[in-house]
């Protein structure tokens, strides 16, 4: 039976469970569970701290896992990154007190930088030829400069609100990260087959994210104009309507282009436009 490690609680927990659910796999979401058996797939779920997931997968305690790329990079264990999962997006950045005069990376020479990601930071500083002291702390990194523990911080930034409320400014982005599916590199054939099936399902889910399915009626004479507006997966599906001179068009549109596309389609006479959420897109 394949074993997957997911975060027990925290930012990736709910979305990991939701992704499995969309893939037809029901997982216990009780926050007190350590281990459970999924329904709908031969899968055992281990609920761990995210810091421990790369190690658990490398050691074969779990076969696969869902964790941030930042943890994978920091722990530097022998695991394979199978695919990005499209959630948990953030970045690891260097930030300093807003009153500091920052002109470039040289600023960090001989400074103290507080972080929970010493491995990623020391690799970066080495590459950039900067000699600084890394102060490893586990939580509340953002308060380190104000209590005199460090001159700067290296931490996860998402909206930037935490930096702002602590009087810090982001000066360098070192790494963009999101949740990834990782795997032990030496899975046996049965487990590899199960992983391939999971990857297939996850890809069809992540690829449909941000896409909409659109149906509309259109005067047939405007078909060429509509095809130019609608890029679709290949080209839109066109069906004749009972009413002479009209047809129905179906297409997949990127959500970010939805409203400009609809405006353009209305401009060439489209009517009865329906927009439907896509659950899966199997290529
Ligand atoms: O208990 P456990 O060890 O499992 O969890 P944890 O507390 O170590 O991690 P958790 O749950 O906070 O985050 C899990 C993963 O989510 C991280 O490893 C990242 O890959 C991802 N992620 C995405 C984030 C954020 N966004 C995020 N905003 N992780 C942390 N933050 C924190 C950040 O540390 C900072 O304090 O949010 C704050 C910044 O947010 P903004 O929006 O104010 O910039
Ligand atoms: Zn953690």
mmCIF file of C-alpha atoms and ligand atoms in Angstrom:
data_model
loop_
_atom_site.group_PDB
_atom_site.id
_atom_site.type_symbol
_atom_site.label_atom_id
_atom_site.label_comp_id
_atom_site.label_asym_id
_atom_site.label_seq_id
_atom_site.Cartn_x
_atom_site.Cartn_y
_atom_site.Cartn_z
ATOM 1 C CA UNK A 1 0.000 0.000 0.000
ATOM 2 C CA UNK A 2 1.293 3.458 -0.950
ATOM 3 C CA UNK A 3 1.969 5.785 1.998
ATOM 4 C CA UNK A 4 1.636 9.546 1.674
ATOM 5 C CA UNK A 5 2.853 12.111 4.229
ATOM 6 C CA UNK A 6 0.897 15.340 4.455
ATOM 7 C CA UNK A 7 1.103 18.253 6.886
ATOM 8 C CA UNK A 8 -0.793 17.437 10.103
ATOM 9 C CA UNK A 9 -1.894 21.032 10.628
ATOM 10 C CA UNK A 10 -0.887 24.334 9.117
ATOM 11 C CA UNK A 11 -1.135 26.092 5.818
ATOM 12 C CA UNK A 12 -0.819 23.073 3.517
ATOM 13 C CA UNK A 13 -3.078 20.687 5.440
ATOM 14 C CA UNK A 14 -6.480 21.657 4.086
ATOM 15 C CA UNK A 15 -5.397 22.064 0.488
ATOM 16 C CA UNK A 16 -3.554 18.735 0.526
ATOM 17 C CA UNK A 17 -6.729 17.015 1.727
ATOM 18 C CA UNK A 18 -8.821 18.936 -0.826
ATOM 19 C CA UNK A 19 -6.499 17.909 -3.666
ATOM 20 C CA UNK A 20 -6.790 14.256 -2.654
ATOM 21 C CA UNK A 21 -10.560 14.622 -2.469
ATOM 22 C CA UNK A 22 -10.706 16.113 -5.979
ATOM 23 C CA UNK A 23 -8.679 13.093 -7.086
ATOM 24 C CA UNK A 24 -11.409 10.810 -5.715
ATOM 25 C CA UNK A 25 -9.584 9.959 -2.477
ATOM 26 C CA UNK A 26 -11.300 10.603 0.826
ATOM 27 C CA UNK A 27 -8.971 11.310 3.725
ATOM 28 C CA UNK A 28 -9.703 11.747 7.412
ATOM 29 C CA UNK A 29 -9.328 15.441 8.263
ATOM 30 C CA UNK A 30 -9.362 15.062 12.041
ATOM 31 C CA UNK A 31 -6.522 17.204 13.356
ATOM 32 C CA UNK A 32 -5.649 14.629 16.019
ATOM 33 C CA UNK A 33 -4.931 11.715 13.694
ATOM 34 C CA UNK A 34 -1.367 10.506 13.165
ATOM 35 C CA UNK A 35 -2.161 7.884 10.580
ATOM 36 C CA UNK A 36 -5.265 6.839 8.648
ATOM 37 C CA UNK A 37 -6.386 4.812 5.686
ATOM 38 C CA UNK A 38 -7.870 6.679 2.720
ATOM 39 C CA UNK A 39 -11.093 5.662 0.983
ATOM 40 C CA UNK A 40 -11.210 5.276 -2.799
ATOM 41 C CA UNK A 41 -7.503 4.481 -3.269
ATOM 42 C CA UNK A 42 -5.115 2.021 -1.670
ATOM 43 C CA UNK A 43 -3.376 4.720 0.327
ATOM 44 C CA UNK A 44 -2.245 5.246 3.898
ATOM 45 C CA UNK A 45 -1.948 8.819 5.133
ATOM 46 C CA UNK A 46 0.687 9.938 7.653
ATOM 47 C CA UNK A 47 0.107 13.327 9.266
ATOM 48 C CA UNK A 48 3.460 14.980 10.027
ATOM 49 C CA UNK A 49 5.063 18.361 10.661
ATOM 50 C CA UNK A 50 6.113 19.794 7.318
ATOM 51 C CA UNK A 51 9.777 19.936 8.470
ATOM 52 C CA UNK A 52 9.787 16.146 8.822
ATOM 53 C CA UNK A 53 8.176 15.238 5.495
ATOM 54 C CA UNK A 54 11.317 15.279 3.255
ATOM 55 C CA UNK A 55 13.172 13.083 5.742
ATOM 56 C CA UNK A 56 10.226 10.674 6.116
ATOM 57 C CA UNK A 57 10.014 10.259 2.326
ATOM 58 C CA UNK A 58 13.791 9.910 1.876
ATOM 59 C CA UNK A 59 13.894 7.222 4.581
ATOM 60 C CA UNK A 60 10.908 5.339 3.128
ATOM 61 C CA UNK A 61 8.716 5.890 6.217
ATOM 62 C CA UNK A 62 6.376 7.423 3.637
ATOM 63 C CA UNK A 63 6.627 6.729 -0.109
ATOM 64 C CA UNK A 64 5.436 10.143 -1.229
ATOM 65 C CA UNK A 65 4.608 13.472 0.382
ATOM 66 C CA UNK A 66 3.121 16.903 -0.101
ATOM 67 C CA UNK A 67 5.328 19.723 1.180
ATOM 68 C CA UNK A 68 6.627 23.196 0.265
ATOM 69 C CA UNK A 69 9.632 23.382 -2.093
ATOM 70 C CA UNK A 70 11.238 25.551 0.587
ATOM 71 C CA UNK A 71 11.268 22.582 3.005
ATOM 72 C CA UNK A 72 12.579 20.256 0.289
ATOM 73 C CA UNK A 73 15.427 22.673 -0.435
ATOM 74 C CA UNK A 74 16.187 23.317 3.243
ATOM 75 C CA UNK A 75 16.268 19.660 4.325
ATOM 76 C CA UNK A 76 18.276 18.602 1.244
ATOM 77 C CA UNK A 77 17.243 14.935 1.431
ATOM 78 C CA UNK A 78 17.273 12.346 -1.325
ATOM 79 C CA UNK A 79 13.739 12.810 -2.674
ATOM 80 C CA UNK A 80 12.360 13.304 -6.176
ATOM 81 C CA UNK A 81 10.165 16.329 -6.947
ATOM 82 C CA UNK A 82 7.341 14.824 -8.994
ATOM 83 C CA UNK A 83 5.213 17.872 -9.760
ATOM 84 C CA UNK A 84 4.256 21.313 -8.454
ATOM 85 C CA UNK A 85 0.717 21.383 -7.060
ATOM 86 C CA UNK A 86 -0.398 24.962 -7.629
ATOM 87 C CA UNK A 87 -1.023 25.972 -3.999
ATOM 88 C CA UNK A 88 1.019 27.200 -1.013
ATOM 89 C CA UNK A 89 2.757 29.742 -3.215
ATOM 90 C CA UNK A 90 5.120 32.195 -1.495
ATOM 91 C CA UNK A 91 8.732 33.361 -1.673
ATOM 92 C CA UNK A 92 11.815 33.341 0.533
ATOM 93 C CA UNK A 93 13.229 36.831 0.786
ATOM 94 C CA UNK A 94 15.775 38.942 2.568
ATOM 95 C CA UNK A 95 14.271 41.901 4.423
ATOM 96 C CA UNK A 96 15.646 44.681 6.584
ATOM 97 C CA UNK A 97 14.461 47.566 8.758
ATOM 98 C CA UNK A 98 12.868 50.200 6.562
ATOM 99 C CA UNK A 99 15.203 52.945 7.789
ATOM 100 C CA UNK A 100 18.312 51.077 6.578
ATOM 101 C CA UNK A 101 19.931 52.430 3.442
ATOM 102 C CA UNK A 102 20.110 49.478 1.117
ATOM 103 C CA UNK A 103 22.139 49.738 -2.059
ATOM 104 C CA UNK A 104 22.817 46.108 -2.862
ATOM 105 C CA UNK A 105 23.838 42.726 -1.486
ATOM 106 C CA UNK A 106 27.097 44.126 -0.057
ATOM 107 C CA UNK A 107 24.915 45.597 2.695
ATOM 108 C CA UNK A 108 24.730 42.116 4.249
ATOM 109 C CA UNK A 109 28.519 41.779 4.678
ATOM 110 C CA UNK A 110 29.316 41.105 8.335
ATOM 111 C CA UNK A 111 25.652 41.526 9.309
ATOM 112 C CA UNK A 112 23.521 39.097 11.341
ATOM 113 C CA UNK A 113 20.564 37.536 9.503
ATOM 114 C CA UNK A 114 17.834 35.685 11.409
ATOM 115 C CA UNK A 115 16.103 32.793 9.663
ATOM 116 C CA UNK A 116 14.481 29.370 9.961
ATOM 117 C CA UNK A 117 16.072 28.475 6.609
ATOM 118 C CA UNK A 118 19.829 28.489 7.319
ATOM 119 C CA UNK A 119 20.712 25.958 4.585
ATOM 120 C CA UNK A 120 19.062 27.861 1.726
ATOM 121 C CA UNK A 121 20.446 31.151 3.038
ATOM 122 C CA UNK A 122 24.016 29.982 3.499
ATOM 123 C CA UNK A 123 24.040 28.471 -0.013
ATOM 124 C CA UNK A 124 22.757 31.747 -1.450
ATOM 125 C CA UNK A 125 25.237 33.904 0.465
ATOM 126 C CA UNK A 126 28.081 31.652 -0.638
ATOM 127 C CA UNK A 127 27.031 31.924 -4.286
ATOM 128 C CA UNK A 128 26.880 35.683 -3.918
ATOM 129 C CA UNK A 129 30.207 35.854 -2.075
ATOM 130 C CA UNK A 130 28.721 37.534 0.974
ATOM 131 C CA UNK A 131 30.087 36.819 4.415
ATOM 132 C CA UNK A 132 27.337 37.208 7.024
ATOM 133 C CA UNK A 133 26.358 35.540 10.298
ATOM 134 C CA UNK A 134 23.249 33.372 10.186
ATOM 135 C CA UNK A 135 21.170 33.263 13.409
ATOM 136 C CA UNK A 136 18.908 30.252 13.298
ATOM 137 C CA UNK A 137 15.560 30.784 14.997
ATOM 138 C CA UNK A 138 12.414 28.721 14.656
ATOM 139 C CA UNK A 139 9.495 31.098 15.037
ATOM 140 C CA UNK A 140 8.668 34.824 14.819
ATOM 141 C CA UNK A 141 11.728 35.600 12.717
ATOM 142 C CA UNK A 142 10.245 38.975 11.832
ATOM 143 C CA UNK A 143 10.729 40.380 15.344
ATOM 144 C CA UNK A 144 14.481 39.585 15.451
ATOM 145 C CA UNK A 145 15.687 43.030 14.237
ATOM 146 C CA UNK A 146 13.457 44.991 16.629
ATOM 147 C CA UNK A 147 14.701 43.055 19.671
ATOM 148 C CA UNK A 148 18.326 43.480 18.594
ATOM 149 C CA UNK A 149 18.887 39.823 17.786
ATOM 150 C CA UNK A 150 19.716 40.411 14.123
ATOM 151 C CA UNK A 151 20.226 43.166 11.538
ATOM 152 C CA UNK A 152 18.044 41.563 8.885
ATOM 153 C CA UNK A 153 15.839 38.537 8.287
ATOM 154 C CA UNK A 154 15.439 35.841 5.663
ATOM 155 C CA UNK A 155 11.884 34.500 5.743
ATOM 156 C CA UNK A 156 8.776 33.471 3.865
ATOM 157 C CA UNK A 157 6.803 36.334 2.376
ATOM 158 C CA UNK A 158 3.371 36.017 0.878
ATOM 159 C CA UNK A 159 1.298 39.223 0.925
ATOM 160 C CA UNK A 160 4.069 41.235 2.601
ATOM 161 C CA UNK A 161 1.743 42.290 5.450
ATOM 162 C CA UNK A 162 3.908 40.689 8.165
ATOM 163 C CA UNK A 163 7.007 42.579 6.996
ATOM 164 C CA UNK A 164 5.078 45.827 6.798
ATOM 165 C CA UNK A 165 3.647 45.541 10.298
ATOM 166 C CA UNK A 166 7.149 44.867 11.671
ATOM 167 C CA UNK A 167 8.728 47.853 9.920
ATOM 168 C CA UNK A 168 10.704 45.700 7.475
ATOM 169 C CA UNK A 169 11.174 45.930 3.703
ATOM 170 C CA UNK A 170 11.861 43.101 1.307
ATOM 171 C CA UNK A 171 15.062 43.730 -0.620
ATOM 172 C CA UNK A 172 15.952 40.456 -2.365
ATOM 173 C CA UNK A 173 13.829 37.466 -3.415
ATOM 174 C CA UNK A 174 15.948 34.340 -3.175
ATOM 175 C CA UNK A 175 13.457 31.603 -4.005
ATOM 176 C CA UNK A 176 9.877 31.264 -5.293
ATOM 177 C CA UNK A 177 8.160 28.230 -3.811
ATOM 178 C CA UNK A 178 4.893 26.282 -3.820
ATOM 179 C CA UNK A 179 3.654 22.917 -2.569
ATOM 180 C CA UNK A 180 5.086 19.945 -4.464
ATOM 181 C CA UNK A 181 4.494 16.216 -4.643
ATOM 182 C CA UNK A 182 7.703 14.435 -3.659
ATOM 183 C CA UNK A 183 8.584 10.763 -3.873
ATOM 184 C CA UNK A 184 11.159 8.324 -2.593
ATOM 185 C CA UNK A 185 13.492 7.702 -5.554
ATOM 186 C CA UNK A 186 13.475 3.896 -5.110
ATOM 187 C CA UNK A 187 9.797 2.928 -5.197
ATOM 188 C CA UNK A 188 8.998 -0.650 -6.243
ATOM 189 C CA UNK A 189 7.024 -1.251 -9.456
ATOM 190 C CA UNK A 190 3.611 -1.502 -7.726
ATOM 191 C CA UNK A 191 4.075 1.707 -5.793
ATOM 192 C CA UNK A 192 5.432 3.484 -8.871
ATOM 193 C CA UNK A 193 2.288 2.453 -10.748
ATOM 194 C CA UNK A 194 0.122 3.883 -7.966
ATOM 195 C CA UNK A 195 2.156 7.079 -7.977
ATOM 196 C CA UNK A 196 1.753 7.387 -11.772
ATOM 197 C CA UNK A 197 -2.022 7.125 -11.348
ATOM 198 C CA UNK A 198 -2.008 9.782 -8.612
ATOM 199 C CA UNK A 199 0.182 12.066 -10.728
ATOM 200 C CA UNK A 200 -2.200 11.646 -13.683
ATOM 201 C CA UNK A 201 -5.156 12.676 -11.507
ATOM 202 C CA UNK A 202 -3.295 15.594 -9.891
ATOM 203 C CA UNK A 203 -2.190 16.905 -13.291
ATOM 204 C CA UNK A 204 -5.720 16.878 -14.664
ATOM 205 C CA UNK A 205 -6.831 18.828 -11.574
ATOM 206 C CA UNK A 206 -4.010 21.399 -11.556
ATOM 207 C CA UNK A 207 -4.256 21.944 -15.308
ATOM 208 C CA UNK A 208 -7.944 22.787 -15.058
ATOM 209 C CA UNK A 209 -7.281 25.368 -12.327
ATOM 210 C CA UNK A 210 -7.944 28.865 -13.606
ATOM 211 C CA UNK A 211 -9.854 27.552 -16.644
ATOM 212 C CA UNK A 212 -13.553 28.023 -17.454
ATOM 213 C CA UNK A 213 -15.823 26.166 -19.820
ATOM 214 C CA UNK A 214 -17.897 28.580 -21.897
ATOM 215 C CA UNK A 215 -20.977 27.824 -24.021
ATOM 216 C CA UNK A 216 -22.830 30.339 -26.192
ATOM 217 C CA UNK A 217 -25.080 30.759 -29.205
ATOM 218 C CA UNK A 218 -23.712 32.632 -32.191
ATOM 219 C CA UNK A 219 -24.821 33.632 -35.707
ATOM 220 C CA UNK A 220 -23.086 31.053 -37.958
ATOM 221 C CA UNK A 221 -21.676 33.801 -40.188
ATOM 222 C CA UNK A 222 -19.595 35.010 -37.201
ATOM 223 C CA UNK A 223 -17.914 31.631 -36.682
ATOM 224 C CA UNK A 224 -14.530 32.657 -38.126
ATOM 225 C CA UNK A 225 -14.480 35.774 -35.967
ATOM 226 C CA UNK A 226 -15.298 33.663 -32.877
ATOM 227 C CA UNK A 227 -12.541 31.143 -33.612
ATOM 228 C CA UNK A 228 -10.052 34.025 -33.716
ATOM 229 C CA UNK A 229 -11.254 35.243 -30.288
ATOM 230 C CA UNK A 230 -11.322 31.784 -28.683
ATOM 231 C CA UNK A 231 -7.980 30.005 -28.525
ATOM 232 C CA UNK A 232 -9.477 26.945 -26.741
ATOM 233 C CA UNK A 233 -7.577 23.696 -26.239
ATOM 234 C CA UNK A 234 -7.395 23.117 -30.005
ATOM 235 C CA UNK A 235 -10.375 24.907 -31.527
ATOM 236 C CA UNK A 236 -13.865 25.403 -30.161
ATOM 237 C CA UNK A 237 -16.549 22.740 -30.527
ATOM 238 C CA UNK A 238 -19.312 23.953 -32.875
ATOM 239 C CA UNK A 239 -22.819 22.425 -32.894
ATOM 240 C CA UNK A 240 -25.676 23.416 -35.204
ATOM 241 C CA UNK A 241 -28.842 24.825 -33.614
ATOM 242 C CA UNK A 242 -32.417 24.063 -34.695
ATOM 243 C CA UNK A 243 -32.761 27.728 -35.609
ATOM 244 C CA UNK A 244 -31.353 28.353 -39.103
ATOM 245 C CA UNK A 245 -28.260 30.593 -39.230
ATOM 246 C CA UNK A 246 -27.255 29.981 -35.576
ATOM 247 C CA UNK A 247 -24.827 27.618 -33.917
ATOM 248 C CA UNK A 248 -23.657 26.774 -30.407
ATOM 249 C CA UNK A 249 -19.988 27.077 -29.475
ATOM 250 C CA UNK A 250 -18.182 25.406 -26.539
ATOM 251 C CA UNK A 251 -14.656 26.366 -25.538
ATOM 252 C CA UNK A 252 -12.195 26.395 -22.629
ATOM 253 C CA UNK A 253 -10.973 29.852 -21.631
ATOM 254 C CA UNK A 254 -8.376 31.020 -19.141
ATOM 255 C CA UNK A 255 -10.062 32.685 -16.175
ATOM 256 C CA UNK A 256 -7.826 35.756 -16.379
ATOM 257 C CA UNK A 257 -8.953 36.366 -19.973
ATOM 258 C CA UNK A 258 -12.607 35.509 -19.301
ATOM 259 C CA UNK A 259 -14.191 38.945 -19.208
ATOM 260 C CA UNK A 260 -12.296 40.465 -22.136
ATOM 261 C CA UNK A 261 -13.141 37.364 -24.191
ATOM 262 C CA UNK A 262 -16.823 37.569 -23.263
ATOM 263 C CA UNK A 263 -16.892 41.261 -24.138
ATOM 264 C CA UNK A 264 -15.370 40.458 -27.573
ATOM 265 C CA UNK A 265 -17.823 37.589 -28.153
ATOM 266 C CA UNK A 266 -20.809 39.764 -27.274
ATOM 267 C CA UNK A 267 -19.410 42.296 -29.731
ATOM 268 C CA UNK A 268 -19.818 39.806 -32.603
ATOM 269 C CA UNK A 269 -23.357 38.834 -31.587
ATOM 270 C CA UNK A 270 -22.915 35.947 -29.096
ATOM 271 C CA UNK A 271 -25.975 35.301 -26.914
ATOM 272 C CA UNK A 272 -26.935 33.082 -23.987
ATOM 273 C CA UNK A 273 -23.361 32.816 -22.725
ATOM 274 C CA UNK A 274 -22.898 30.197 -19.965
ATOM 275 C CA UNK A 275 -19.698 30.051 -17.908
ATOM 276 C CA UNK A 276 -19.042 26.770 -16.061
ATOM 277 C CA UNK A 277 -16.239 25.825 -13.662
ATOM 278 C CA UNK A 278 -13.958 23.039 -14.842
ATOM 279 C CA UNK A 279 -13.118 20.259 -12.428
ATOM 280 C CA UNK A 280 -10.716 18.207 -14.511
ATOM 281 C CA UNK A 281 -9.051 18.634 -17.853
ATOM 282 C CA UNK A 282 -7.620 15.427 -19.258
ATOM 283 C CA UNK A 283 -5.325 16.038 -22.197
HETATM 284 O O1 LIG B 1 3.630 22.726 12.200
HETATM 285 P P1 LIG B 1 4.425 22.675 10.945
HETATM 286 O O2 LIG B 1 5.915 22.635 11.158
HETATM 287 O O3 LIG B 1 3.942 21.563 10.032
HETATM 288 O O4 LIG B 1 4.071 24.018 10.117
HETATM 289 P P2 LIG B 1 4.879 25.379 9.970
HETATM 290 O O5 LIG B 1 4.387 26.329 10.991
HETATM 291 O O6 LIG B 1 6.345 25.139 9.845
HETATM 292 O O7 LIG B 1 4.433 25.832 8.488
HETATM 293 P P3 LIG B 1 3.138 26.617 7.988
HETATM 294 O O8 LIG B 1 1.930 25.787 8.175
HETATM 295 O O9 LIG B 1 3.124 28.022 8.482
HETATM 296 O O10 LIG B 1 3.517 26.684 6.425
HETATM 297 C C1 LIG B 1 3.657 25.533 5.669
HETATM 298 C C2 LIG B 1 4.155 25.905 4.290
HETATM 299 O O11 LIG B 1 3.223 26.799 3.667
HETATM 300 C C3 LIG B 1 5.466 26.663 4.232
HETATM 301 O O12 LIG B 1 6.595 25.820 4.352
HETATM 302 C C4 LIG B 1 5.383 27.319 2.863
HETATM 303 O O13 LIG B 1 5.797 26.404 1.852
HETATM 304 C C5 LIG B 1 3.877 27.570 2.673
HETATM 305 N N1 LIG B 1 3.460 28.992 2.863
HETATM 306 C C6 LIG B 1 2.730 29.702 1.978
HETATM 307 C C7 LIG B 1 3.713 29.793 3.912
HETATM 308 C C8 LIG B 1 3.116 31.037 3.640
HETATM 309 N N2 LIG B 1 2.511 30.943 2.432
HETATM 310 C C9 LIG B 1 3.221 32.100 4.620
HETATM 311 N N3 LIG B 1 2.711 33.183 4.377
HETATM 312 N N4 LIG B 1 4.387 29.592 5.074
HETATM 313 C C10 LIG B 1 4.464 30.569 5.980
HETATM 314 N N5 LIG B 1 3.943 31.814 5.804
HETATM 315 C C11 LIG B 1 4.132 32.787 6.942
HETATM 316 C C12 LIG B 1 5.546 33.384 6.989
HETATM 317 O O14 LIG B 1 6.380 32.606 7.780
HETATM 318 C C13 LIG B 1 5.331 34.760 7.608
HETATM 319 O O15 LIG B 1 5.308 34.696 9.009
HETATM 320 O O16 LIG B 1 3.290 33.869 6.839
HETATM 321 C C14 LIG B 1 3.964 35.088 7.138
HETATM 322 C C15 LIG B 1 4.087 35.952 5.921
HETATM 323 O O17 LIG B 1 2.895 36.103 5.300
HETATM 324 P P4 LIG B 1 2.470 37.528 4.693
HETATM 325 O O18 LIG B 1 1.243 37.229 3.893
HETATM 326 O O19 LIG B 1 2.212 38.451 5.838
HETATM 327 O O20 LIG B 1 3.626 38.015 3.811
HETATM 328 ZN ZN1 LIG B 2 7.343 23.508 9.983
#
